[in-house]
Coordinates of C-alpha atoms and ligand atoms in Angstrom, one line a residue:
M1 CA 133.8 106.9 58.4
T2 CA 136.2 106.4 61.3
T3 CA 135.9 102.9 62.6
I4 CA 137.1 100.9 65.6
R5 CA 137.7 97.2 65.6
L6 CA 135.8 95.5 68.4
T7 CA 134.2 92.2 69.1
T8 CA 130.4 92.1 69.2
G9 CA 130.6 91.8 72.9
Q10 CA 132.9 94.8 73.3
A11 CA 130.8 96.9 70.9
L12 CA 127.7 96.1 72.9
A13 CA 129.3 96.9 76.3
R14 CA 130.6 100.2 74.9
Y15 CA 127.3 101.1 73.4
L16 CA 125.4 100.4 76.6
A17 CA 127.9 102.5 78.6
A18 CA 127.4 105.4 76.2
Q19 CA 123.6 105.6 76.7
M20 CA 122.5 108.3 79.1
V21 CA 119.1 109.6 80.4
D22 CA 118.0 113.0 81.2
V23 CA 116.3 113.0 84.6
D24 CA 115.0 116.4 85.6
G25 CA 118.0 118.1 84.0
D26 CA 120.6 115.7 85.3
T27 CA 122.3 113.4 82.9
L28 CA 122.6 109.9 84.3
P29 CA 123.8 106.6 82.9
M30 CA 120.8 104.8 81.3
F31 CA 122.2 101.5 82.4
A32 CA 123.1 101.5 86.1
G33 CA 124.7 98.1 85.6
V34 CA 124.6 94.6 84.2
F35 CA 123.6 91.6 86.3
A36 CA 125.5 88.6 85.0
I37 CA 125.8 84.9 85.6
F38 CA 128.4 83.5 83.3
G39 CA 128.6 80.2 81.6
H40 CA 130.3 78.9 78.4
G41 CA 127.7 80.9 76.4
N42 CA 128.8 84.3 77.6
V43 CA 132.0 84.2 79.7
A44 CA 134.5 84.5 76.9
G45 CA 132.4 86.7 74.7
F46 CA 130.3 89.4 76.4
G47 CA 131.9 88.6 79.8
E48 CA 135.3 89.4 78.4
A49 CA 134.0 92.7 77.2
L50 CA 132.2 93.6 80.5
A51 CA 135.5 93.2 82.4
Q52 CA 136.9 96.0 80.3
T53 CA 134.1 98.4 81.0
Q54 CA 133.7 98.1 84.7
D55 CA 134.5 101.7 85.4
V56 CA 131.5 102.9 83.4
L57 CA 129.2 99.9 83.4
P58 CA 129.5 97.9 86.6
T59 CA 128.7 94.2 86.5
Y60 CA 127.0 92.5 89.4
R61 CA 127.0 88.8 90.2
A62 CA 123.8 87.1 91.4
H63 CA 122.7 83.6 92.3
N64 CA 119.8 82.9 90.1
E65 CA 119.0 84.3 86.6
Q66 CA 115.3 84.8 87.3
A67 CA 116.1 86.5 90.6
M68 CA 118.7 88.9 89.1
A69 CA 116.2 89.9 86.4
H70 CA 113.7 90.6 89.1
T71 CA 116.3 92.8 90.8
A72 CA 116.9 94.7 87.5
I73 CA 113.1 95.1 86.9
A74 CA 112.4 96.3 90.4
F75 CA 115.3 98.8 90.0
A76 CA 113.7 100.2 86.9
K77 CA 110.3 100.4 88.6
A78 CA 111.8 102.2 91.5
T79 CA 113.4 104.8 89.2
R80 CA 110.0 105.1 87.5
R81 CA 111.5 103.7 84.3
R82 CA 114.2 106.4 84.1
Q83 CA 117.2 104.1 84.7
M84 CA 117.5 100.4 84.1
M85 CA 119.8 97.4 83.9
A86 CA 120.8 94.7 81.5
C87 CA 120.9 91.0 82.4
T88 CA 123.3 88.5 80.7
T89 CA 123.3 84.8 80.9
S90 CA 124.8 81.8 79.3
V91 CA 122.9 79.6 76.8
G92 CA 120.2 77.1 77.7
P93 CA 119.0 77.0 81.3
G94 CA 120.6 80.3 82.3
A95 CA 118.8 82.0 79.4
T96 CA 115.4 80.3 79.9
N97 CA 115.6 80.9 83.7
M98 CA 115.0 84.6 82.7
V99 CA 111.8 83.9 80.8
T100 CA 109.5 84.2 83.8
A101 CA 111.1 87.6 84.6
A102 CA 110.7 88.7 81.0
A103 CA 107.0 87.9 81.3
L104 CA 106.8 89.9 84.6
A105 CA 108.5 92.9 83.0
H106 CA 106.2 92.6 79.9
V107 CA 103.0 92.5 82.0
N108 CA 104.2 95.4 84.2
R109 CA 105.5 97.5 81.2
L110 CA 108.9 97.8 82.8
P111 CA 112.2 98.2 80.9
V112 CA 115.0 95.7 81.1
L113 CA 117.5 94.6 78.5
F114 CA 117.9 90.8 78.3
L115 CA 121.1 89.5 76.7
P116 CA 120.8 85.7 76.8
G117 CA 123.7 83.8 75.3
D118 CA 122.6 81.7 72.3
T119 CA 123.9 78.6 70.6
F120 CA 126.4 78.9 67.8
A121 CA 125.3 80.9 64.7
N122 CA 127.8 78.9 62.6
R123 CA 126.4 75.6 63.9
R124 CA 129.7 73.9 63.5
P125 CA 130.0 72.2 66.9
D126 CA 126.2 71.4 67.1
P127 CA 124.7 70.2 69.2
V128 CA 126.5 72.1 71.9
L129 CA 126.1 71.6 75.6
Q130 CA 122.6 72.8 76.7
Q131 CA 121.3 73.2 73.2
V132 CA 117.7 72.2 72.7
E133 CA 117.6 70.5 69.4
N134 CA 114.4 70.8 67.4
P135 CA 114.0 68.1 64.8
Q136 CA 111.4 70.1 62.8
S137 CA 113.3 73.3 62.5
S138 CA 116.8 74.5 63.2
L139 CA 115.6 78.0 63.3
D140 CA 113.4 77.5 66.4
V141 CA 115.7 77.5 69.4
A142 CA 115.2 77.7 73.2
N143 CA 115.6 81.5 73.3
D144 CA 112.5 81.8 71.1
C145 CA 110.6 81.5 74.5
F146 CA 111.4 85.1 74.9
R147 CA 109.5 86.2 71.8
P148 CA 105.9 86.5 73.3
V149 CA 107.3 88.1 76.5
S150 CA 109.5 90.7 74.8
R151 CA 108.6 94.1 73.4
Y152 CA 111.5 93.8 71.1
F153 CA 113.3 90.6 70.1
D154 CA 116.4 90.0 68.0
R155 CA 119.2 87.6 67.5
I156 CA 122.6 88.9 66.4
T157 CA 124.0 86.5 63.9
R158 CA 126.5 88.9 62.4
P159 CA 128.4 91.6 64.4
E160 CA 127.2 94.5 62.3
Q161 CA 123.6 93.7 63.0
L162 CA 124.1 95.5 66.4
I163 CA 124.3 98.8 64.5
T164 CA 120.6 98.7 63.5
S165 CA 119.3 96.4 66.3
L166 CA 120.5 98.4 69.4
P167 CA 118.6 101.6 68.5
Q168 CA 115.4 99.6 68.3
A169 CA 116.0 98.0 71.7
M170 CA 116.6 101.5 73.1
R171 CA 113.4 102.7 71.5
V172 CA 111.2 100.2 73.5
L173 CA 113.2 100.7 76.7
T174 CA 112.6 104.5 76.6
C175 CA 109.1 104.7 75.0
P176 CA 106.4 105.3 77.6
A177 CA 103.8 103.7 75.4
D178 CA 105.8 100.6 74.2
C179 CA 107.9 100.2 77.3
G180 CA 108.9 96.6 78.3
P181 CA 111.6 94.1 78.0
A182 CA 114.0 94.1 75.0
T183 CA 115.7 90.8 74.3
I184 CA 118.8 90.5 72.1
C185 CA 120.0 87.0 71.8
L186 CA 123.8 86.6 71.4
P187 CA 125.1 83.4 69.8
Q188 CA 128.3 82.6 71.6
D189 CA 130.5 82.5 68.5
V190 CA 129.3 85.9 67.3
Q191 CA 130.0 87.5 70.7
A192 CA 133.7 87.0 70.1
E193 CA 133.8 87.9 66.4
A194 CA 135.4 91.3 65.5
Y195 CA 134.1 94.0 63.2
D196 CA 135.1 97.5 62.2
F197 CA 132.3 99.4 63.9
P198 CA 131.6 103.1 63.2
K199 CA 133.1 105.1 66.0
A200 CA 130.0 107.4 66.0
M201 CA 128.0 104.5 67.4
F202 CA 129.8 104.9 70.8
E203 CA 129.3 108.6 71.3
P204 CA 127.2 109.4 74.3
Q205 CA 123.5 109.5 73.5
V206 CA 121.0 111.2 75.9
H207 CA 117.5 109.8 76.0
R208 CA 114.5 111.5 77.5
L209 CA 111.2 109.9 78.0
R210 CA 108.8 111.3 75.5
R211 CA 105.8 113.3 76.8
Q212 CA 102.9 113.0 74.4
G213 CA 100.1 115.5 74.9
P214 CA 96.4 114.8 74.3
D215 CA 94.7 115.1 70.9
A216 CA 92.3 118.1 70.8
F217 CA 89.2 116.1 69.8
E218 CA 89.8 113.4 72.4
L219 CA 90.4 116.1 75.1
E220 CA 87.2 118.0 74.3
R221 CA 85.1 114.9 74.4
A222 CA 86.6 113.8 77.8
V223 CA 86.2 117.3 79.2
K224 CA 82.5 117.3 78.2
L225 CA 81.9 114.0 79.9
L226 CA 83.7 115.0 83.1
A227 CA 81.9 118.4 83.2
N228 CA 78.5 116.7 83.2
A229 CA 79.4 113.9 85.5
K230 CA 77.4 113.7 88.7
A231 CA 79.4 111.0 90.4
P232 CA 82.9 110.9 89.0
L233 CA 85.8 108.8 90.3
I234 CA 89.5 108.9 89.5
I235 CA 91.4 105.6 89.4
A236 CA 95.1 106.1 89.7
G237 CA 97.3 103.4 88.1
G238 CA 101.0 102.9 87.7
G239 CA 101.1 105.4 84.8
V240 CA 100.7 108.2 87.3
R241 CA 103.9 107.2 89.0
Y242 CA 105.8 106.6 85.7
S243 CA 104.7 110.0 84.4
H244 CA 105.5 111.8 87.7
A245 CA 101.9 113.1 87.6
E246 CA 101.1 113.0 91.3
A247 CA 100.9 116.8 91.7
E248 CA 98.6 117.1 88.6
L249 CA 96.5 114.2 89.9
I250 CA 96.0 115.9 93.2
S251 CA 95.4 119.2 91.6
L252 CA 92.6 118.0 89.3
A253 CA 91.0 115.9 92.1
E254 CA 91.0 119.0 94.4
H255 CA 89.8 121.3 91.7
R256 CA 86.7 119.1 91.1
G257 CA 86.3 117.4 94.4
I258 CA 86.7 114.0 92.8
P259 CA 87.7 111.0 95.0
V260 CA 90.8 109.1 94.0
A261 CA 91.0 105.3 94.2
E262 CA 94.2 103.5 93.6
T263 CA 95.3 100.3 91.8
Q264 CA 98.2 98.2 93.3
A265 CA 100.6 99.9 90.9
G266 CA 99.1 103.3 91.5
K267 CA 98.9 103.1 95.3
G268 CA 101.1 105.7 96.9
S269 CA 100.3 108.3 94.2
L270 CA 98.7 110.1 97.1
S271 CA 99.5 109.6 100.8
W272 CA 96.9 107.7 102.8
A273 CA 96.1 110.9 104.7
H274 CA 94.9 112.9 101.7
E275 CA 91.3 113.9 102.1
L276 CA 90.3 112.6 98.7
N277 CA 92.2 109.4 98.8
V278 CA 89.6 106.6 99.1
G279 CA 92.2 103.9 98.9
G280 CA 92.7 100.7 96.9
V281 CA 90.0 99.8 94.4
G282 CA 88.6 96.5 93.2
V283 CA 88.9 92.9 94.4
T284 CA 91.3 94.0 97.2
G285 CA 89.9 97.5 97.6
T286 CA 88.4 99.5 100.4
S287 CA 84.7 99.8 100.9
A288 CA 85.2 103.6 100.3
A289 CA 86.7 103.2 96.9
N290 CA 84.4 100.4 95.9
D291 CA 81.3 102.3 97.0
F292 CA 82.3 105.2 94.7
A293 CA 83.2 102.7 91.9
R294 CA 79.8 101.0 92.0
E295 CA 77.9 104.3 91.8
A296 CA 80.3 106.2 89.4
D297 CA 78.8 107.6 86.2
V298 CA 82.2 108.6 84.9
V299 CA 85.4 106.8 85.8
L300 CA 88.6 108.7 84.9
A301 CA 91.1 105.8 84.7
V302 CA 94.7 107.2 84.6
G303 CA 97.6 105.0 83.5
T304 CA 96.0 101.6 84.4
R305 CA 95.7 98.4 82.4
L306 CA 92.2 97.9 84.0
A307 CA 93.0 94.3 84.9
D308 CA 90.5 92.1 86.7
F309 CA 91.6 93.0 90.2
T310 CA 90.8 96.7 89.4
T311 CA 87.5 96.1 87.7
G312 CA 86.2 93.3 89.9
S313 CA 86.4 91.1 86.8
R314 CA 84.3 93.7 85.0
S315 CA 81.5 93.7 87.6
L316 CA 82.5 96.6 89.8
F317 CA 81.2 99.6 87.8
E318 CA 77.5 98.8 88.4
N319 CA 76.0 102.0 87.2
A320 CA 74.4 101.0 83.9
D321 CA 75.4 104.3 82.3
A322 CA 79.0 104.3 83.6
R323 CA 81.6 105.5 81.1
I324 CA 85.3 105.2 81.5
I325 CA 87.5 108.0 80.3
N326 CA 90.7 106.1 79.7
L327 CA 93.7 108.4 80.0
N328 CA 96.7 106.3 78.9
V329 CA 99.9 106.9 77.0
A330 CA 99.3 103.6 75.2
S331 CA 96.4 103.4 72.8
F332 CA 96.3 99.6 73.5
D333 CA 95.1 100.3 77.0
A334 CA 93.0 103.4 76.2
V335 CA 90.5 101.5 74.1
K336 CA 89.7 98.7 76.7
H337 CA 86.3 98.4 78.2
R338 CA 84.6 100.4 75.5
S339 CA 86.3 103.4 77.0
V340 CA 86.4 107.0 75.8
P341 CA 90.1 107.1 74.9
L342 CA 92.3 110.0 75.9
V343 CA 95.7 109.0 74.7
S344 CA 98.3 111.1 76.5
D345 CA 101.0 111.2 79.0
A346 CA 99.3 111.3 82.4
K347 CA 100.8 114.6 83.6
L348 CA 99.9 116.5 80.4
G349 CA 96.5 114.9 80.2
L350 CA 95.6 115.7 83.8
E351 CA 96.9 119.3 83.4
S352 CA 94.8 119.8 80.2
L353 CA 91.7 118.5 81.9
K354 CA 92.1 120.8 84.8
V355 CA 92.6 123.9 82.6
A356 CA 89.4 123.1 80.7
L357 CA 87.1 122.4 83.8
E358 CA 85.5 124.8 86.2
P359 CA 86.2 124.2 89.9
C360 CA 83.5 122.6 92.0
E361 CA 82.8 121.1 95.4
G362 CA 82.2 117.6 94.1
S363 CA 82.1 114.6 96.4
R364 CA 84.4 116.0 99.2
A365 CA 81.9 115.4 102.0
K366 CA 81.0 111.9 100.9
A367 CA 84.7 111.0 100.5
L368 CA 85.4 112.2 104.1
E369 CA 82.6 110.1 105.4
K370 CA 83.6 106.9 103.6
R371 CA 87.2 107.5 104.5
A372 CA 86.3 107.8 108.2
H373 CA 84.4 104.5 108.0
W374 CA 87.4 102.7 106.4
A375 CA 89.8 104.2 108.9
Q376 CA 87.7 102.6 111.6
V377 CA 87.8 99.2 109.8
T378 CA 91.6 99.5 109.4
E379 CA 92.0 100.3 113.1
K380 CA 89.9 97.4 114.1
V381 CA 91.5 94.7 111.9
T382 CA 95.1 95.8 112.4
S383 CA 95.0 96.2 116.2
P384 CA 96.4 93.4 118.4
D385 CA 93.9 91.1 120.2
T386 CA 94.1 87.9 122.2
R387 CA 94.0 85.3 119.4
P388 CA 97.0 82.8 119.5
L389 CA 98.4 83.7 116.1
P390 CA 98.2 87.1 114.5
S391 CA 96.5 87.8 111.2
D392 CA 98.5 89.3 108.3
A393 CA 96.5 92.5 108.9
Q394 CA 97.8 92.7 112.5
I395 CA 101.4 92.1 111.4
L396 CA 101.0 94.9 108.8
G397 CA 99.5 97.2 111.4
A398 CA 102.5 96.7 113.7
L399 CA 104.9 97.2 110.8
N400 CA 103.1 100.3 109.6
R401 CA 103.4 101.9 113.0
A402 CA 107.1 100.9 113.1
V403 CA 108.3 102.2 109.7
D404 CA 109.6 105.7 108.9
A405 CA 107.9 107.8 106.3
R406 CA 110.5 107.2 103.7
D407 CA 110.9 103.5 104.2
V408 CA 109.8 101.5 101.1
I409 CA 107.8 98.3 101.3
V410 CA 108.0 95.6 98.6
A411 CA 105.6 92.7 98.1
A412 CA 104.3 90.6 95.2
A413 CA 102.4 87.4 95.9
G414 CA 100.4 85.6 98.6
G415 CA 97.9 87.0 101.0
L416 CA 99.9 90.1 101.8
P417 CA 99.3 92.2 98.7
G418 CA 95.5 92.1 99.2
E419 CA 95.9 93.2 102.8
L420 CA 98.4 95.8 101.9
H421 CA 96.1 97.2 99.2
K422 CA 93.3 97.5 101.7
L423 CA 95.1 98.5 104.8
W424 CA 98.7 99.9 104.3
Q425 CA 98.8 103.5 105.2
V426 CA 101.2 105.1 102.8
K427 CA 103.0 107.9 104.7
A428 CA 104.9 109.4 101.7
P429 CA 104.1 109.0 98.0
G430 CA 106.3 106.5 96.2
T431 CA 107.0 104.2 99.2
Y432 CA 104.7 101.4 98.1
H433 CA 106.3 98.9 95.6
L434 CA 103.9 96.1 94.6
E435 CA 104.5 93.8 91.7
Y436 CA 100.9 92.8 91.1
G437 CA 100.8 92.6 87.3
F438 CA 102.3 89.1 87.4
S439 CA 102.1 88.7 91.2
C440 CA 105.1 86.5 90.9
M441 CA 106.1 84.4 93.9
G442 CA 109.9 84.9 94.4
Y443 CA 109.9 88.5 93.2
E444 CA 110.0 89.9 96.7
I445 CA 113.5 89.5 98.0
A446 CA 115.3 89.9 94.6
G447 CA 113.0 92.8 93.9
G448 CA 113.8 94.4 97.2
L449 CA 117.5 94.3 96.3
G450 CA 116.7 96.3 93.1
V451 CA 114.6 98.8 95.1
K452 CA 117.4 99.3 97.6
M453 CA 119.9 99.9 94.8
A454 CA 117.6 102.6 93.4
T455 CA 116.8 104.2 96.8
P456 CA 119.9 103.7 99.0
S457 CA 118.9 106.2 101.6
S458 CA 115.6 104.4 102.5
D459 CA 115.2 101.3 104.5
V460 CA 113.6 98.7 102.2
F461 CA 111.1 96.3 103.9
V462 CA 110.4 93.1 101.9
L463 CA 107.1 91.5 103.0
V464 CA 107.1 87.9 102.0
G465 CA 105.2 84.7 102.8
D466 CA 106.8 81.4 103.6
G467 CA 105.8 80.0 100.2
S468 CA 107.4 82.9 98.2
Y469 CA 110.5 82.8 100.5
L470 CA 111.0 79.1 99.9
M471 CA 110.6 79.6 96.1
L472 CA 113.4 82.2 95.7
N473 CA 115.5 83.4 98.6
S474 CA 119.0 83.2 97.2
E475 CA 119.4 86.9 96.7
I476 CA 119.5 87.3 100.5
S477 CA 123.1 86.3 100.1
T478 CA 123.6 88.7 97.2
S479 CA 122.2 91.5 99.3
V480 CA 124.7 90.6 102.1
L481 CA 127.6 90.3 99.7
M482 CA 126.8 93.6 98.0
G483 CA 126.3 95.4 101.2
Q484 CA 122.7 96.3 100.2
K485 CA 120.7 96.1 103.4
L486 CA 117.2 94.7 103.3
I487 CA 114.7 94.2 106.2
I488 CA 112.8 91.0 105.3
M489 CA 109.5 90.4 107.1
L490 CA 108.7 86.7 106.6
V491 CA 105.1 85.8 107.5
D492 CA 105.0 82.1 108.1
N493 CA 101.5 80.7 107.9
G494 CA 102.5 77.1 107.1
G495 CA 102.0 77.1 103.4
Y496 CA 100.1 78.7 100.6
G497 CA 97.5 80.4 102.8
C498 CA 95.8 82.7 100.3
I499 CA 95.3 79.9 97.8
N500 CA 94.0 77.6 100.6
R501 CA 91.4 80.2 101.5
L502 CA 90.5 80.7 97.8
Q503 CA 90.2 76.9 97.5
G504 CA 87.9 76.8 100.5
G505 CA 85.7 79.4 99.0
T506 CA 85.5 77.9 95.5
T507 CA 85.7 74.1 96.2
G508 CA 84.9 73.7 99.9
R509 CA 88.0 71.8 100.8
S510 CA 91.6 72.2 101.7
F511 CA 94.0 70.3 99.5
N512 CA 97.7 70.5 98.7
N513 CA 98.2 74.0 99.9
L514 CA 99.2 74.0 103.6
F515 CA 101.9 71.7 105.1
E516 CA 100.3 68.4 106.0
H517 CA 98.9 68.2 109.5
G518 CA 98.5 72.0 109.4
T519 CA 101.6 72.3 111.5
R520 CA 104.8 74.1 111.3
T521 CA 106.6 71.9 113.7
D522 CA 108.1 68.5 113.8
G523 CA 107.9 67.8 117.5
E524 CA 110.0 70.4 119.2
R525 CA 111.7 71.7 116.1
P526 CA 110.2 74.0 113.5
L527 CA 109.5 72.1 110.2
I528 CA 111.6 74.7 108.4
D529 CA 114.0 76.7 110.5
F530 CA 113.8 80.0 108.6
V531 CA 116.0 81.8 111.2
A532 CA 118.8 79.2 110.7
H533 CA 118.3 79.3 107.0
A534 CA 118.6 83.1 106.8
R535 CA 121.6 83.1 109.1
S536 CA 123.4 80.6 106.9
M537 CA 123.3 83.1 104.1
G538 CA 124.9 85.8 106.2
A539 CA 121.8 87.7 107.3
L540 CA 120.8 88.6 110.8
A541 CA 117.7 86.7 111.7
E542 CA 115.3 86.3 114.6
K543 CA 111.8 84.9 115.3
V544 CA 109.3 87.0 117.1
T545 CA 106.2 85.7 118.8
S546 CA 104.3 88.9 119.7
L547 CA 103.4 92.1 117.9
A548 CA 105.2 94.1 120.6
D549 CA 108.3 92.1 120.0
L550 CA 107.9 92.7 116.3
A551 CA 108.2 96.4 116.8
T552 CA 111.4 96.0 118.8
A553 CA 112.8 93.6 116.2
V554 CA 112.1 96.2 113.5
R555 CA 114.1 98.8 115.5
R556 CA 117.0 96.4 115.8
A557 CA 116.9 95.7 112.1
K558 CA 116.8 99.4 111.2
A559 CA 119.8 100.0 113.4
A560 CA 121.8 97.0 112.0
D561 CA 124.2 97.5 109.1
K562 CA 123.2 94.4 107.1
T563 CA 120.2 92.4 105.9
S564 CA 117.9 91.1 108.6
V565 CA 115.1 88.5 108.4
I566 CA 112.3 88.8 110.9
V567 CA 110.2 85.6 111.1
M568 CA 106.7 85.6 112.6
N569 CA 104.1 82.8 112.5
A570 CA 100.6 83.9 111.3
D571 CA 97.1 82.4 111.1
P572 CA 96.6 81.0 107.6
G573 CA 92.8 81.1 107.9
V574 CA 92.2 84.8 108.4
S575 CA 92.0 87.7 106.0
T576 CA 90.2 91.0 106.1
E577 CA 86.5 90.4 105.3
E578 CA 85.6 94.1 105.0
G579 CA 85.8 95.8 101.7
G580 CA 86.8 93.9 98.6
H581 CA 84.8 92.7 95.6
W582 CA 84.0 89.6 93.7
W583 CA 86.8 88.0 91.6
D584 CA 86.0 85.6 88.7
V585 CA 87.4 82.2 89.7
P586 CA 85.2 79.6 88.1
V587 CA 83.5 77.0 90.3
A588 CA 83.0 73.4 89.3
E589 CA 79.6 72.9 87.6
T590 CA 79.3 69.5 89.1
S591 CA 80.9 68.3 92.4
G592 CA 80.0 65.7 95.1
L593 CA 81.1 68.0 97.9
A594 CA 78.8 69.4 100.6
G595 CA 77.8 73.0 99.8
A596 CA 78.7 72.7 96.1
D597 CA 75.3 73.8 94.9
D598 CA 75.3 76.9 97.0
R599 CA 78.8 77.8 95.8
L600 CA 77.8 77.3 92.2
T601 CA 74.6 79.4 92.6
A602 CA 76.6 82.2 94.3
Y603 CA 79.2 82.1 91.5
Q604 CA 76.6 82.1 88.7
S605 CA 74.7 85.0 90.3
A606 CA 77.9 87.1 90.6
K607 CA 78.8 86.2 87.0
R608 CA 75.5 87.8 85.8
K609 CA 76.8 91.2 87.0
Q610 CA 79.8 90.9 84.8
K611 CA 79.6 93.4 82.0
I612 CA 81.0 91.8 78.8
D613 CA 80.1 94.8 76.6
G614 CA 82.4 97.2 78.4
Ligands
TPP701 C1 105.6 81.8 90.6 C2 104.2 81.6 91.2 N1 103.6 80.4 91.3 C3 102.4 80.2 91.8 C4 101.6 81.3 92.1 C5 100.2 81.1 92.6 N2 100.2 81.5 94.0 C6 99.8 82.8 94.4 S1 99.9 83.1 96.0 C7 100.5 81.5 96.3 C8 100.8 81.1 97.7 C9 101.8 82.0 98.3 O1 102.2 81.4 99.6 P1 102.9 82.4 100.6 O2 104.0 83.1 100.0 O3 103.3 81.6 101.8 O4 101.8 83.4 101.0 P2 100.4 83.2 101.7 O5 99.4 82.8 100.6 O6 100.6 82.1 102.7 O7 100.1 84.5 102.3 C10 100.5 80.8 95.1 C11 101.0 79.3 95.0 C12 102.2 82.6 91.9 N3 101.5 83.7 92.2 N4 103.5 82.7 91.5
MG702 MG1 102.3 81.2 103.5

C-alpha cells in the first residue's frame, strides 16, 4: 500500500477536494468550498491544511457561525442537493453556534458537512479555554449537542479513523433518503497529528445521487387507488425539486387532469400560470388548493414531510374516506398519516404512475374556475390602495411586478412566508426559495448569500422582516466583501408582527411582540435606522414610502453592482384573510380575559376535526 504522511487536517482537506458529483453528465466538485471561522480549536490544525488546498477547495470567511452554516445550507438547497459546502469552527461557542443551523438542515433534509473543533482528545491541558466540563461524564462534551440534529455524527480521536468515517459522512450527504447534516468533530490536538494515510483515499471519487424506483407491489396498489379516484389531488413537496421531477409531475397531472397543490418547499415546481397549479396548500394555502384538499378522496403526496402547515394540523383532508398515496424516497415519510406508501424517487415514481394510468379529463374545468377565483383575490389584496401603511401583500405585489422571471426570492420566517405561499406568482420554476421546515429567523440574509453563490446569473431578492433582520444581519457585510450581490427587501412593521397577530387570535391581547408604544420612531428619528445600519456594512440602502417608489428602488438595486437594502414600513396588523386553514395552537383552558370563552370554544370545535388516526 502506498501511503502519504499527512496530518488529520491535511488528509481531511485533500479528501474533501477529491470528492466530485455527476450533475447531468458534468463532473463538478462536491464541495464548492468551506466556510470557516477560526479559533484556537481549528486555526493551527484544519486551518493550516485549508490554506494548502485553496486552489481546489476555496475557504470563505464569514461573521457568524450560524449564519455561515445557513449560507452553506441554502447553497445546497439551491443546487438541489447536488453540491454542498463544509463549515469549520473552533471549539466551544464557535461550534455550538452552528447547532441551530444543524437542526435547520436536519429538518429540511439538506446536506452540509459540519466540522466543529473539539477539545483535546489527550485531555492533557484540560480544562482548556471554552471547554464545558461535565462533572458526571468526561465523555459528554458540548459538541454532543450536534447528535440529535445530525444524520451522521462522529468524533475523530485518532487520525486513521478518518479512513472509515469519511465514507459514512459522504453516504448521508449524497443519499436522497437519508440526506441531512453530517457532523465530524475534530479534537484540536488530533487535527495536527500526522499519520501514513493510504494514497488511494485521495483519488477523485465521483458521486451520483441514487435513483430508487418503485416496488412493483406498492406501485400496483397506488395505481389502482388513483385509477378509481373521483377527486384526486397532487401535493408537490420539496422532493419534486430535489429529484428534478417537475416535468414528470406536470406530465402526470396533465395526463389525468389532476390539480397540483404545493407545499412551501415544493412551490415553484410549476409556474403560477400553469392551468393545473392551484397554489399553496394548507394553513397558508389558497382557497383553490384547500377546496380540493377538503374534498379529495385520494391525495398523491410527492416528496413532502406532511408537516402541520401542509395538513392543517391533520384537519384539512375532510373527506372521511380520503387516502394518501405517499410517494417518497424515504420510507420514514412514506408511512406517515396511515398513508399507502410508494417508496421511490419522485421522478421514477411519477413516470411509472403515468405509464400505468389511462388519460382522462379529470378536474381541469374545476381547477380553472378555482384558479380564476384565487387570481381575483390575489389581484385585490396585492393592489395598492389608500391606507397609510401598506400590507405585506401589497409590498409583495409591487415586488412581484418588478422582478424578472429568473430572479430568485428567499424568505424563512415572520409574516412574509405565509403571504408568499398564498400570493407569490412564480414566473419560472425554481425561483422560490423558502426555508419553512425550521422557519428560522435569521436564515434570510445568510441564506440569500448561499443562493447567490449557487445561481450567480440571477438577482437574489431576500425578503426579511425587521425582527429577522435584527436577529442576524452580519452576512450583509460578507456579501459586500465577497462581491456577491443581494437585494434585501426589509419589511419593517415595528416588531414581531405575525406572532402579535397569532397572540391576538389565541389570547386576545398584545404583549411583548411589537416595540412598545407601537411606534417605530423616537420623536423625529426612526427607533432603528435600518438605512444607516445597512450602509455601515457597505451596502447601498434607501427607505421607500410608497409602492411606486418601491418599484423604482428595485430598478436601482438591480442596476447596482453591490448589495442593496430597501426598507419599507408596513402595517403589522394586516394579513390576507382569504384562503388559509386552521393551525393547531392551543388556547388557554382558563383565562380572565374578555372573549376567552369564545376563543376556547372555537379552538375546541376546530380540534374535533383533527384526524388522529391518519
Ligand atoms: C430563531 C427564531 N426565533 C423565534 C421564532 C418565532 N417567530 C416566528 S416569526 C417571529 C417574528 C418575526 O418578526 P419579523 O421578522 O419582524 O416578521 P413579522 O412577523 O413582523 O412579519 C418570531 C419571533 C423563529 N421562527 N425563529
Ligand atoms: Mg416585523
